[in-house]
Amino acid sequence: ARLKDQLNEEEDAKLQLKVQSEEADRVNARMKEQLKEEKGAKLHVMAQLEEFHRVNAQLKDQVKKAEGARAHLQIQLMEADRVNNAHLQEAERLKAQAKDQLKEVQSLNARLNVQLRDTEEAKFHMKLPLEKADRVNALL
């Protein structure tokens, strides 16, 4: 009976081991499936990371181009400012020259007005003796 009990215990132990082995196989299968999913997720993350690096490189390239364009525009702006300042200086020079010329013309105009007045006065004084001479001639 003792052998039978021992045999039964061994059979129970064998069944228990079989159940544990099946459970271990199920756990192992679940772990393998989980590992597959994790590998898939890892591949997905790696693909996303590669895409991020590609987009990042494109953005860096665009930033470089934008900075180059900005520098070019800055140079053009400085050149435009230089030309504008040169034009302003020329305009100021011409304005001062025109002011000087206007003063000269006004001065000349004032002198001519004095000469005209003097000429009119001289004409008036010359007219009197002529009229007197005309009256004398008329009497003769």
Coordinates of C-alpha atoms in Angstrom, one line a residue:
A1 CA 0.0 0.0 0.0
R2 CA 2.9 2.2 0.8
L3 CA 4.3 1.6 -2.7
K4 CA 0.8 2.4 -4.1
D5 CA 0.7 5.6 -2.1
Q6 CA 4.2 6.4 -3.3
L7 CA 3.2 5.6 -6.8
N8 CA 0.1 7.8 -6.5
E9 CA 2.2 10.6 -5.0
E10 CA 4.6 10.2 -7.9
E11 CA 1.7 10.3 -10.4
D12 CA 0.3 13.4 -8.6
A13 CA 3.8 15.0 -8.7
K14 CA 4.1 14.0 -12.4
L15 CA 0.6 15.5 -13.1
Q16 CA 1.6 18.6 -11.1
L17 CA 4.8 18.9 -13.0
K18 CA 2.9 18.5 -16.3
V19 CA 0.4 21.2 -15.2
Q20 CA 3.3 23.4 -14.2
S21 CA 5.1 22.7 -17.5
E22 CA 1.9 23.5 -19.5
E23 CA 1.5 26.7 -17.4
A24 CA 5.2 27.5 -18.0
D25 CA 4.7 26.9 -21.8
R26 CA 1.6 29.3 -21.7
V27 CA 3.7 31.9 -19.8
N28 CA 6.6 31.4 -22.2
A29 CA 4.2 31.8 -25.2
R30 CA 2.8 35.0 -23.7
M31 CA 6.3 36.3 -23.0
K32 CA 7.3 35.5 -26.7
E33 CA 4.2 37.3 -27.9
Q34 CA 4.9 40.2 -25.6
L35 CA 8.5 40.3 -26.8
K36 CA 7.2 40.3 -30.4
E37 CA 5.0 43.2 -29.6
E38 CA 7.8 45.0 -27.9
K39 CA 10.1 44.4 -30.9
G40 CA 7.3 45.8 -33.1
A41 CA 6.9 48.8 -30.9
K42 CA 10.7 49.3 -30.8
L43 CA 10.8 49.1 -34.6
H44 CA 8.0 51.6 -34.8
V45 CA 9.8 54.0 -32.4
M46 CA 13.0 53.6 -34.4
A47 CA 11.1 54.4 -37.6
Q48 CA 9.6 57.5 -35.9
L49 CA 13.1 58.5 -34.6
E50 CA 14.5 58.2 -38.2
E51 CA 11.6 60.3 -39.5
F52 CA 12.3 62.9 -36.7
H53 CA 16.0 63.0 -37.7
R54 CA 15.1 63.4 -41.4
V55 CA 12.6 66.2 -40.7
N56 CA 15.0 67.9 -38.2
A57 CA 17.7 67.8 -40.9
Q58 CA 15.3 69.4 -43.4
L59 CA 14.4 72.1 -40.8
K60 CA 18.1 72.8 -40.1
D61 CA 18.7 73.2 -43.9
Q62 CA 15.7 75.6 -44.2
V63 CA 17.0 77.6 -41.2
K64 CA 20.4 77.8 -42.9
K65 CA 18.8 79.0 -46.2
A66 CA 16.6 81.5 -44.3
E67 CA 19.7 82.8 -42.4
G68 CA 21.5 83.2 -45.8
A69 CA 18.5 85.0 -47.3
R70 CA 18.3 87.2 -44.2
A71 CA 22.0 88.1 -44.5
H72 CA 21.6 88.8 -48.2
L73 CA 18.7 91.1 -47.4
Q74 CA 20.6 92.8 -44.7
I75 CA 23.4 93.5 -47.1
Q76 CA 20.9 94.9 -49.6
L77 CA 19.3 97.1 -46.9
M78 CA 22.7 98.5 -45.9
E79 CA 23.5 99.2 -49.6
A80 CA 20.1 100.9 -50.0
D81 CA 20.7 103.0 -46.8
R82 CA 24.1 104.0 -48.2
V83 CA 22.6 105.0 -51.5
N84 CA 19.8 106.8 -49.8
N85 CA 22.2 108.7 -47.5
A86 CA 24.2 109.7 -50.6
H87 CA 21.1 111.0 -52.3
L88 CA 20.1 112.9 -49.2
Q89 CA 23.5 114.5 -48.9
E90 CA 23.3 115.4 -52.6
A91 CA 19.8 116.9 -52.1
E92 CA 21.0 118.9 -49.1
R93 CA 24.0 120.2 -51.2
L94 CA 21.7 121.2 -54.0
K95 CA 19.3 122.8 -51.6
A96 CA 22.1 124.9 -50.1
Q97 CA 23.3 125.8 -53.5
A98 CA 19.8 126.8 -54.6
K99 CA 19.6 129.0 -51.4
D100 CA 22.8 130.7 -52.2
Q101 CA 21.7 131.3 -55.8
L102 CA 18.4 132.7 -54.6
K103 CA 20.3 135.1 -52.3
E104 CA 22.5 136.2 -55.3
V105 CA 19.4 136.7 -57.5
Q106 CA 17.6 138.7 -54.8
S107 CA 20.7 140.8 -54.3
L108 CA 21.0 141.4 -58.0
N109 CA 17.3 142.2 -58.2
A110 CA 17.7 144.8 -55.4
R111 CA 20.7 146.4 -57.3
L112 CA 18.7 146.4 -60.6
N113 CA 15.7 148.0 -58.8
V114 CA 18.1 150.8 -57.5
Q115 CA 19.5 151.2 -61.0
L116 CA 16.0 151.3 -62.5
R117 CA 14.9 154.0 -59.9
D118 CA 18.1 156.0 -60.6
T119 CA 17.5 155.7 -64.4
E120 CA 13.8 156.8 -64.0
E121 CA 14.9 159.7 -61.9
A122 CA 17.6 160.7 -64.4
K123 CA 15.1 160.4 -67.2
F124 CA 12.7 162.6 -65.3
H125 CA 15.4 165.2 -64.8
M126 CA 16.5 165.1 -68.4
K127 CA 12.9 165.5 -69.5
L128 CA 12.5 168.8 -67.8
P129 CA 15.2 170.6 -69.8
L130 CA 13.9 169.0 -73.0
E131 CA 10.4 170.3 -72.4
K132 CA 11.9 173.7 -71.6
A133 CA 13.9 173.7 -74.8
D134 CA 10.8 172.7 -76.8
R135 CA 8.9 175.6 -75.3
V136 CA 11.7 178.0 -76.2
N137 CA 11.9 176.6 -79.7
A138 CA 8.2 177.0 -80.1
L139 CA 8.4 180.7 -79.1
L140 CA 11.2 181.2 -81.6

